[in-house]
């Protein structure tokens, strides 16, 4: 018997995602969508990257959580403009929400917006939110089988961060398994081994992001002459 397969319509999200992208390009802002499991270290990584990047770029943050404002408070404590987006149960952020929340940030004074997506290895990967760049974060205690189990999260991303690398000696985590599977689903994409706690490994990611942010900013530069002053 032939089975009829229907696909969920997500065109409307793609449309809004393009609108968000255009708005950000108009402001020469690179938006970075950070995705990973609950507790993988998303807020810790954003905080660590702020320390590395804030002398070069003006940074804002959108903190996505199902409820609460703990993470936005952590970022605001660093003196960085931060807004909290509560999805009230939804397991991912949608472009429509970003469109609504962008005016809450001082767009004229920003070069980079980090978006911390909802802690989840499934849904966030399915929804474009107008970002220029995606980072997937996987932490050592989560296990080395996640690329095989949740491939889209690792396929549809620009780089992978193996966080909590300081925990490697304490877990039965086969790094070569992750590297091989990541290379299979996302050939040539960079992988960074990092401890957001100690700062080890952050320099490589900082250099990669600096290059990508500059590329995204100049892609939004239609005249080729625009430089945003810090
Ligand atoms: N040892 C170690 N602990 C870390 C590292 N990064 C984060 N942590 C700890 O992991 C826990 C979770 O970190 P968060 O940054 O809150 O993780 P998150 O992904 O933002 O969590 P949710 O927002 O709840 O999804 C905290 O206790 C951090 O201190 C790391 O590199 N090494
Ligand atoms: Mg967080």
XYZ file of N, CA and C and ligand atoms in Angstrom:
723
model
N 0.843 -1.198 0.000
C 0.000 0.000 0.000
C 0.880 1.251 0.000
N 0.494 2.189 -0.854
C 1.284 3.422 -0.907
C 0.947 4.338 0.272
N 1.967 4.772 0.930
C 1.770 5.661 2.077
C 1.922 7.104 1.606
N 0.969 7.932 1.945
C 1.056 9.349 1.595
C 1.871 10.071 2.664
N 2.891 10.786 2.247
C 3.727 11.520 3.198
C 3.508 13.016 2.989
N 3.094 13.681 4.045
C 2.893 15.133 3.976
C 4.009 15.827 4.725
N 4.424 16.958 4.220
C 5.498 17.712 4.885
C 4.939 18.983 5.502
N 5.404 19.273 6.668
C 4.979 20.497 7.335
C 5.408 21.707 6.503
N 4.525 22.706 6.407
C 4.850 23.911 5.638
C 5.647 24.857 6.529
N 6.860 25.202 6.078
C 7.668 26.130 6.880
C 8.075 27.355 6.058
N 7.415 27.515 4.883
C 7.792 28.629 4.004
C 7.678 29.973 4.695
N 6.626 30.099 5.489
C 6.417 31.388 6.130
C 7.587 31.743 7.025
N 8.174 30.724 7.678
C 9.335 30.996 8.525
C 10.513 31.442 7.677
N 10.694 30.777 6.524
C 11.794 31.154 5.644
C 11.629 32.600 5.181
N 10.373 32.996 4.875
C 10.143 34.370 4.432
C 10.572 35.361 5.497
N 10.115 35.131 6.751
C 10.440 36.062 7.826
C 11.940 36.032 8.088
N 12.524 34.846 7.981
C 13.959 34.717 8.179
C 14.724 35.608 7.195
N 14.263 35.658 5.947
C 14.908 36.526 4.947
C 14.724 38.000 5.316
N 13.528 38.334 5.831
C 13.277 39.730 6.234
C 14.224 40.137 7.356
N 14.379 39.253 8.335
C 15.291 39.532 9.461
C 16.710 39.710 8.929
N 17.085 38.825 8.026
C 18.434 38.882 7.443
C 18.662 40.224 6.750
N 17.656 40.683 6.011
C 17.783 41.960 5.307
C 17.882 43.127 6.279
N 17.060 43.066 7.351
C 17.124 44.132 8.364
C 18.527 44.203 8.964
N 19.074 43.043 9.299
C 20.404 43.005 9.915
C 21.479 43.457 8.926
N 21.333 43.050 7.675
C 22.313 43.468 6.655
C 22.299 44.985 6.521
N 21.116 45.572 6.620
C 21.000 47.025 6.542
C 21.746 47.726 7.664
N 21.905 47.040 8.781
C 22.646 47.592 9.921
C 24.065 47.035 10.001
N 24.455 46.230 9.018
C 25.804 45.626 9.000
C 26.068 44.815 10.265
N 25.032 44.077 10.662
C 25.145 43.245 11.868
C 25.218 41.776 11.464
N 26.128 41.062 12.095
C 26.218 39.607 11.916
C 25.504 38.938 13.089
N 24.462 38.180 12.798
C 23.759 37.475 13.880
C 24.217 36.007 13.908
N 24.561 35.564 15.094
C 25.102 34.211 15.276
C 24.134 33.400 16.129
N 23.678 32.277 15.569
C 22.688 31.417 16.227
C 23.419 30.255 16.912
N 23.383 30.248 18.236
C 24.093 29.222 19.005
C 23.101 28.157 19.470
N 23.375 26.920 19.065
C 22.425 25.829 19.319
C 23.101 24.668 20.030
N 22.382 24.035 20.940
C 22.929 22.876 21.638
C 21.978 22.448 22.746
N 22.331 21.383 23.433
C 21.475 20.812 24.479
C 21.355 21.731 25.695
N 20.346 21.497 26.539
C 20.302 22.204 27.830
C 21.587 21.923 28.613
N 22.225 22.963 29.097
C 23.405 22.788 29.939
C 24.703 22.503 29.204
N 24.689 22.542 27.869
C 25.919 22.257 27.106
C 26.976 23.335 27.328
N 26.505 24.513 27.769
C 27.451 25.616 28.023
C 27.255 26.776 27.064
N 26.031 26.955 26.572
C 25.770 28.022 25.594
C 26.016 29.401 26.202
N 25.426 29.652 27.372
C 25.607 30.974 27.990
C 27.062 31.163 28.419
N 27.672 30.089 28.900
C 29.084 30.183 29.307
C 29.969 30.512 28.110
N 29.676 29.893 26.971
C 30.480 30.159 25.771
C 30.268 31.597 25.290
N 29.017 32.052 25.270
C 28.755 33.444 24.856
C 29.507 34.397 25.786
N 29.453 34.131 27.084
C 30.153 35.007 28.043
C 31.650 35.017 27.758
N 32.216 33.838 27.506
C 33.654 33.750 27.242
C 34.003 34.470 25.939
N 33.144 34.319 24.932
C 33.409 34.981 23.642
C 33.279 36.493 23.747
N 32.358 36.949 24.579
C 32.224 38.392 24.802
C 33.564 38.944 25.304
N 34.165 38.218 26.249
C 35.467 38.641 26.779
C 36.518 38.762 25.690
N 36.481 37.862 24.720
C 37.479 37.849 23.639
C 37.176 38.875 22.547
N 35.886 39.078 22.259
C 35.510 39.842 21.059
C 35.127 41.296 21.336
N 34.908 41.636 22.603
C 34.284 42.948 22.856
C 35.198 44.135 22.562
N 36.514 43.896 22.486
C 37.387 45.012 22.134
C 37.380 45.255 20.618
N 36.875 44.305 19.859
C 36.847 44.430 18.394
C 35.450 44.752 17.874
N 34.443 44.143 18.485
C 33.066 44.291 17.988
C 32.133 44.727 19.109
N 31.079 45.435 18.705
C 30.030 45.807 19.666
C 28.963 44.719 19.638
N 28.713 44.145 20.813
C 27.951 42.893 20.885
C 26.623 43.084 21.617
N 25.579 42.460 21.117
C 24.304 42.350 21.817
C 23.908 40.879 21.866
N 23.004 40.549 22.783
C 22.633 39.141 22.954
C 21.112 39.007 23.100
N 20.564 38.013 22.413
C 19.176 37.602 22.627
C 19.232 36.229 23.287
N 18.680 36.133 24.476
C 18.700 34.883 25.235
C 17.363 34.179 25.095
N 17.370 33.033 24.482
C 16.132 32.271 24.336
C 16.014 31.221 25.435
N 14.885 31.225 26.114
C 14.590 30.183 27.102
C 13.096 29.966 27.107
N 12.685 28.812 27.537
C 11.247 28.544 27.631
C 10.629 29.475 28.678
N 11.350 29.690 29.758
C 10.859 30.588 30.811
C 12.051 31.203 31.541
N 11.787 32.282 32.257
C 12.801 32.869 33.126
C 13.715 33.839 32.401
N 14.531 34.557 33.205
C 15.432 35.554 32.626
C 16.849 35.452 33.176
N 17.151 34.282 33.715
C 18.453 34.070 34.357
C 19.611 34.334 33.397
N 19.507 33.805 32.171
C 20.635 33.921 31.239
C 20.833 35.359 30.770
N 19.727 36.073 30.505
C 19.854 37.471 30.082
C 20.490 38.294 31.200
N 20.168 37.947 32.442
C 20.783 38.663 33.576
C 22.287 38.406 33.623
N 22.678 37.150 33.346
C 24.122 36.820 33.325
C 24.865 37.669 32.297
N 24.243 37.846 31.128
C 24.894 38.621 30.060
C 24.871 40.116 30.399
N 23.731 40.598 30.895
C 23.627 42.022 31.229
C 24.640 42.401 32.308
N 24.932 41.452 33.209
C 25.930 41.701 34.257
C 27.315 41.976 33.673
N 27.521 41.559 32.419
C 28.809 41.813 31.748
C 28.821 43.182 31.067
N 27.708 43.908 31.200
C 27.620 45.236 30.588
C 27.260 45.183 29.107
N 26.646 44.093 28.696
C 26.290 43.880 27.284
C 24.773 44.003 27.132
N 24.288 44.714 26.103
C 22.835 44.767 25.893
C 22.265 43.359 25.685
N 21.276 43.006 26.498
C 20.723 41.650 26.423
C 19.213 41.696 26.567
N 18.530 40.912 25.762
C 17.086 40.760 25.925
C 16.761 39.281 26.031
N 15.720 39.003 26.791
C 15.309 37.614 27.012
C 14.072 37.326 26.177
N 14.134 36.265 25.488
C 12.969 35.811 24.733
C 12.459 34.535 25.381
N 11.248 34.560 25.889
C 10.622 33.354 26.461
C 9.674 32.755 25.436
N 9.877 31.492 25.153
C 9.027 30.862 24.131
C 7.778 30.230 24.744
N 7.675 30.258 26.069
C 6.476 29.737 26.762
C 6.143 28.305 26.358
N 7.155 27.493 26.203
C 6.913 26.073 25.922
C 7.469 25.602 24.597
N 7.616 26.502 23.626
C 8.130 26.072 22.318
C 9.616 25.691 22.446
N 10.006 24.679 21.668
C 11.348 24.118 21.846
C 12.384 24.741 20.917
N 12.014 25.820 20.230
C 12.959 26.504 19.344
C 12.537 27.957 19.206
N 13.442 28.780 18.710
C 13.109 30.179 18.414
C 12.719 30.271 16.945
N 11.714 31.090 16.651
C 11.324 31.309 15.256
C 11.700 32.719 14.820
N 11.886 32.876 13.507
C 12.306 34.162 12.948
C 11.337 35.287 13.324
N 10.065 34.931 13.377
C 9.040 35.925 13.730
C 9.339 36.560 15.095
N 9.776 35.735 16.055
C 10.094 36.240 17.395
C 11.306 37.163 17.350
N 12.285 36.805 16.541
C 13.477 37.656 16.408
C 13.080 38.999 15.807
N 12.198 38.954 14.814
C 11.744 40.196 14.190
C 11.100 41.124 15.216
N 10.315 40.531 16.137
C 9.643 41.342 17.154
C 10.614 41.890 18.183
N 11.656 41.131 18.453
C 12.532 41.501 19.570
C 13.686 42.416 19.140
N 14.026 42.427 17.842
C 15.176 43.224 17.376
C 15.098 44.710 17.772
N 13.915 45.341 17.673
C 13.861 46.768 18.037
C 14.209 47.041 19.506
N 14.229 45.985 20.335
C 14.602 46.157 21.754
C 16.116 46.297 21.922
N 16.874 46.032 20.862
C 18.335 46.156 20.925
C 18.772 47.423 20.188
N 19.884 48.029 20.626
C 20.373 49.252 19.963
C 21.098 48.920 18.659
N 20.328 48.625 17.618
C 20.909 48.066 16.380
C 21.972 48.971 15.760
N 21.788 50.277 15.894
C 22.763 51.209 15.299
C 24.139 51.090 15.950
N 24.145 50.550 17.165
C 25.406 50.496 17.917
C 25.947 49.083 18.046
N 25.523 48.187 17.164
C 25.966 46.790 17.283
C 26.602 46.274 15.987
N 27.578 45.407 16.152
C 28.182 44.690 15.024
C 27.758 43.227 15.016
N 27.508 42.688 16.212
C 27.239 41.259 16.363
C 26.063 41.058 17.322
N 25.177 40.137 16.970
C 24.153 39.694 17.930
C 24.293 38.177 18.078
N 24.545 37.738 19.299
C 24.488 36.305 19.599
C 23.053 35.966 19.995
N 22.526 34.895 19.423
C 21.227 34.380 19.857
C 21.471 33.033 20.508
N 21.134 32.921 21.790
C 21.188 31.601 22.437
C 19.849 30.935 22.202
N 19.852 29.888 21.386
C 18.602 29.200 21.075
C 18.170 28.329 22.259
N 16.973 27.790 22.195
C 16.451 26.936 23.264
C 17.291 25.659 23.336
N 17.577 25.213 24.559
C 18.379 24.004 24.733
C 17.682 22.786 24.149
N 18.205 22.275 23.026
C 17.509 21.210 22.302
C 18.383 20.833 21.110
N 18.576 19.562 20.856
C 19.408 19.148 19.716
C 18.589 18.880 18.453
N 17.272 19.120 18.513
C 16.428 18.767 17.373
C 15.863 20.021 16.684
N 14.842 20.618 17.307
C 14.043 21.648 16.629
C 14.821 22.887 16.174
N 15.734 23.452 16.986
C 16.372 24.700 16.539
C 17.034 24.579 15.168
N 17.572 23.408 14.856
C 18.267 23.235 13.568
C 17.305 23.348 12.392
N 16.023 23.145 12.642
C 15.056 23.126 11.542
C 14.562 24.521 11.167
N 14.846 25.504 12.003
C 14.269 26.830 11.784
C 15.354 27.883 11.610
N 15.434 28.470 10.426
C 16.306 29.624 10.175
C 15.693 30.844 10.842
N 16.522 31.643 11.488
C 15.987 32.814 12.193
C 16.573 34.126 11.644
N 17.229 34.040 10.477
C 17.823 35.236 9.884
C 19.298 35.371 10.222
N 19.885 34.320 10.752
C 21.284 34.356 11.158
C 22.241 34.322 9.966
N 23.449 34.879 10.190
C 24.517 34.767 9.186
C 25.350 33.530 9.450
N 25.335 33.090 10.691
C 26.255 32.031 11.100
C 25.601 31.173 12.176
N 25.893 29.871 12.108
C 25.398 28.955 13.147
C 26.568 28.299 13.853
N 26.469 28.212 15.168
C 27.426 27.429 15.954
C 26.630 26.333 16.661
N 27.086 25.094 16.510
C 26.518 24.010 17.321
C 27.510 23.684 18.428
N 26.979 23.527 19.628
C 27.837 23.212 20.774
C 27.419 21.845 21.331
N 28.424 21.002 21.523
C 28.218 19.685 22.136
C 29.203 19.585 23.289
N 28.732 19.192 24.460
C 29.653 19.127 25.593
C 30.030 17.668 25.878
N 31.210 17.497 26.402
C 31.763 16.154 26.617
C 30.813 15.235 27.412
N 30.191 15.704 28.503
C 29.340 14.775 29.278
C 28.116 14.263 28.528
N 27.749 14.900 27.425
C 26.561 14.447 26.668
C 26.795 13.146 25.924
N 28.060 12.820 25.647
C 28.342 11.561 24.956
C 28.785 11.756 23.516
N 29.490 10.729 23.003
C 30.123 10.855 21.680
C 29.248 10.340 20.535
N 27.983 9.998 20.834
C 27.115 9.424 19.797
C 26.114 10.432 19.214
N 26.226 11.677 19.613
C 25.165 12.645 19.271
C 25.124 13.017 17.795
N 26.262 12.998 17.106
C 26.241 13.349 15.678
C 25.432 12.317 14.903
N 25.579 11.048 15.289
C 24.811 9.992 14.610
C 23.317 10.088 14.923
N 22.991 10.494 16.145
C 21.586 10.490 16.567
C 20.815 11.737 16.157
N 21.520 12.859 16.066
C 20.863 14.136 15.765
C 21.585 14.813 14.599
N 21.617 14.171 13.419
C 22.519 14.642 12.354
C 22.271 16.071 11.886
N 20.992 16.491 11.805
C 20.736 17.829 11.240
C 21.442 18.928 12.026
N 21.502 18.767 13.337
C 22.139 19.781 14.182
C 23.622 19.956 13.834
N 24.205 18.898 13.265
C 25.635 18.935 12.957
C 25.888 19.145 11.462
N 24.865 18.877 10.655
C 24.977 19.075 9.211
C 24.791 20.533 8.862
N 23.726 21.114 9.448
C 23.317 22.459 9.068
C 23.895 23.483 10.045
N 25.225 23.478 10.136
C 25.892 24.429 11.023
C 27.222 24.836 10.394
N 27.756 25.964 10.850
C 29.023 26.455 10.275
C 30.239 26.015 11.066
N 30.028 25.641 12.320
C 31.143 25.081 13.085
C 30.607 24.337 14.306
N 31.428 23.443 14.806
C 31.068 22.664 15.990
C 32.046 22.992 17.114
N 31.490 23.279 18.280
C 32.307 23.473 19.474
C 32.137 22.254 20.374
N 33.245 21.608 20.683
C 33.235 20.546 21.704
C 33.569 21.231 23.019
N 32.536 21.494 23.806
C 32.736 22.271 25.049
C 32.954 21.341 26.251
N 33.408 21.931 27.333
C 33.751 21.195 28.562
C 34.888 20.219 28.263
N 35.809 20.661 27.423
C 36.929 19.809 27.032
C 37.800 19.476 28.243
N 37.718 20.312 29.260
C 38.454 20.034 30.513
C 37.908 18.773 31.207
N 36.701 18.327 30.811
C 36.084 17.144 31.424
C 36.463 15.835 30.712
N 37.207 15.958 29.622
C 37.529 14.778 28.808
C 38.130 13.620 29.610
N 39.052 13.889 30.557
C 39.655 12.770 31.290
C 38.650 11.990 32.150
N 37.506 12.582 32.424
C 36.562 11.965 33.366
C 35.402 11.239 32.685
N 35.353 11.313 31.352
C 34.233 10.689 30.636
C 34.761 9.739 29.569
N 33.951 8.740 29.281
C 34.291 7.766 28.264
C 33.848 8.342 26.910
N 34.571 9.338 26.448
C 34.160 10.104 25.265
C 35.197 9.915 24.175
N 34.765 9.335 23.059
C 35.678 9.057 21.953
C 35.641 10.238 20.969
N 36.614 11.126 21.113
C 36.640 12.338 20.274
C 36.757 11.981 18.787
N 37.512 10.924 18.472
C 37.713 10.573 17.057
C 36.388 10.131 16.414
N 35.493 9.544 17.224
C 34.175 9.151 16.711
C 33.373 10.396 16.300
N 33.397 11.399 17.147
C 32.679 12.637 16.836
C 33.293 13.301 15.606
N 34.613 13.373 15.577
C 35.291 14.006 14.434
C 34.934 13.300 13.127
N 34.967 11.980 13.128
C 34.704 11.220 11.902
C 33.249 11.409 11.450
N 32.319 11.337 12.387
C 30.908 11.486 12.014
C 30.579 12.911 11.576
N 31.213 13.861 12.223
C 31.003 15.276 11.847
C 31.548 15.518 10.438
N 32.700 14.975 10.149
C 33.304 15.130 8.821
C 32.406 14.483 7.755
N 31.740 13.393 8.125
C 30.845 12.727 7.172
C 29.620 13.585 6.863
N 29.010 14.162 7.901
C 27.767 14.917 7.653
C 28.035 16.371 7.252
N 29.243 16.872 7.555
C 29.536 18.292 7.276
C 31.007 18.422 6.869
N 31.335 17.915 5.673
C 32.748 17.823 5.283
C 33.464 19.175 5.285
N 34.619 19.207 5.914
C 35.455 20.410 5.897
C 35.071 21.473 6.911
N 33.942 21.279 7.607
C 33.518 22.310 8.568
C 34.423 22.264 9.808
N 34.724 23.438 10.379
C 35.660 23.449 11.505
C 35.073 22.928 12.811
N 35.952 22.383 13.630
C 35.587 21.878 14.957
C 36.585 22.468 15.962
N 36.078 23.008 17.060
C 36.939 23.627 18.067
C 36.738 22.937 19.414
N 37.822 22.524 20.027
C 37.765 21.921 21.365
C 38.025 23.016 22.384
N 37.044 23.225 23.252
C 37.070 24.423 24.100
C 36.678 24.090 25.528
N 37.287 24.795 26.452
C 36.727 24.853 27.796
C 36.278 26.290 28.054
N 34.972 26.490 28.100
C 34.467 27.838 28.395
C 34.816 28.225 29.819
N 35.085 27.205 30.653
C 35.439 27.487 32.046
C 36.860 28.027 32.157
N 37.832 27.343 31.524
C 39.241 27.766 31.653
C 39.652 28.729 30.542
N 38.902 28.748 29.446
C 39.275 29.581 28.294
C 40.173 28.856 27.303
N 40.576 27.635 27.616
C 41.440 26.881 26.695
C 40.728 26.654 25.363
N 41.431 26.905 24.280
C 40.893 26.641 22.948
C 40.068 27.781 22.360
N 39.824 28.828 23.149
C 38.949 29.906 22.672
C 39.563 30.730 21.546
N 40.894 30.796 21.503
C 41.525 31.680 20.518
C 41.208 31.260 19.084
N 41.219 29.954 18.826
C 40.924 29.473 17.469
C 39.516 29.857 17.045
N 38.561 29.676 17.940
C 37.175 30.041 17.629
C 37.044 31.555 17.454
N 37.753 32.306 18.295
C 37.696 33.771 18.198
C 38.196 34.228 16.828
N 39.301 33.654 16.362
C 39.840 34.029 15.038
C 38.850 33.676 13.937
N 38.270 32.480 14.034
C 37.293 32.043 13.023
C 36.093 33.003 12.993
N 35.577 33.334 14.178
C 34.400 34.206 14.235
C 34.727 35.613 13.743
N 35.908 36.101 14.105
C 36.297 37.449 13.666
C 36.258 37.528 12.139
N 36.795 36.507 11.501
C 36.804 36.478 10.033
C 35.374 36.400 9.482
N 34.557 35.537 10.078
C 33.181 35.350 9.598
C 32.330 36.598 9.829
N 32.535 37.253 10.953
C 31.759 38.472 11.253
C 32.110 39.553 10.231
N 33.398 39.695 9.949
C 33.815 40.721 8.969
C 33.230 40.411 7.598
N 33.226 39.136 7.237
C 32.643 38.741 5.942
C 31.175 39.102 5.896
N 30.452 38.765 6.970
C 29.005 39.037 7.001
C 28.750 40.534 6.962
N 29.573 41.306 7.655
C 29.374 42.758 7.659
C 29.609 43.337 6.271
N 30.625 42.836 5.578
C 30.884 43.402 4.258
C 29.891 42.874 3.230
N 29.303 41.706 3.483
C 28.247 41.220 2.586
C 27.030 42.130 2.658
N 26.815 42.742 3.826
C 25.703 43.686 3.982
C 26.069 45.076 3.484
N 27.320 45.190 2.979
C 27.818 46.495 2.561
C 27.636 46.645 1.061
N 26.521 47.265 0.667
C 26.220 47.319 -0.761
C 27.155 48.270 -1.512
N 27.662 49.293 -0.846
C 28.522 50.246 -1.558
C 29.972 49.791 -1.553
N 30.319 48.904 -0.622
C 31.707 48.465 -0.512
C 32.564 49.486 0.210
N 31.952 50.582 0.661
C 32.754 51.643 1.290
C 32.454 51.803 2.768
N 31.405 51.165 3.210
C 30.932 51.395 4.571
C 31.839 50.730 5.597
N 32.235 51.454 6.622
C 32.870 50.825 7.775
C 32.172 51.331 9.019
N 31.805 50.416 9.869
C 31.074 50.794 11.084
C 32.097 51.141 12.161
N 32.033 52.333 12.678
C 33.004 52.739 13.706
C 32.651 52.164 15.059
N 33.658 51.721 15.797
C 33.428 51.180 17.130
C 33.412 52.249 18.178
N 33.749 22.016 33.489
C 33.121 22.830 32.667
N 31.903 23.271 32.997
C 31.287 24.117 32.123
C 31.887 24.545 30.917
N 31.008 25.340 30.271
C 29.924 25.428 31.044
N 30.075 24.698 32.177
C 29.113 24.520 33.278
O 27.980 23.839 32.745
C 26.783 24.317 33.374
C 25.800 24.805 32.310
O 26.366 25.917 31.634
P 25.468 26.989 30.907
O 26.386 27.931 30.212
O 24.449 27.560 31.823
O 24.728 26.062 29.850
P 23.549 26.440 28.834
O 23.752 25.604 27.635
O 23.496 27.905 28.635
O 22.283 25.932 29.639
P 20.714 26.255 29.340
O 20.603 27.711 29.021
O 20.035 25.882 30.603
O 20.345 25.370 28.193
C 27.224 25.416 34.336
O 27.357 24.858 35.620
C 28.578 25.838 33.784
O 29.439 26.364 34.781
C 33.195 24.057 30.598
O 33.797 24.340 29.557
N 33.759 23.205 31.512
Mg 21.918 29.237 28.845
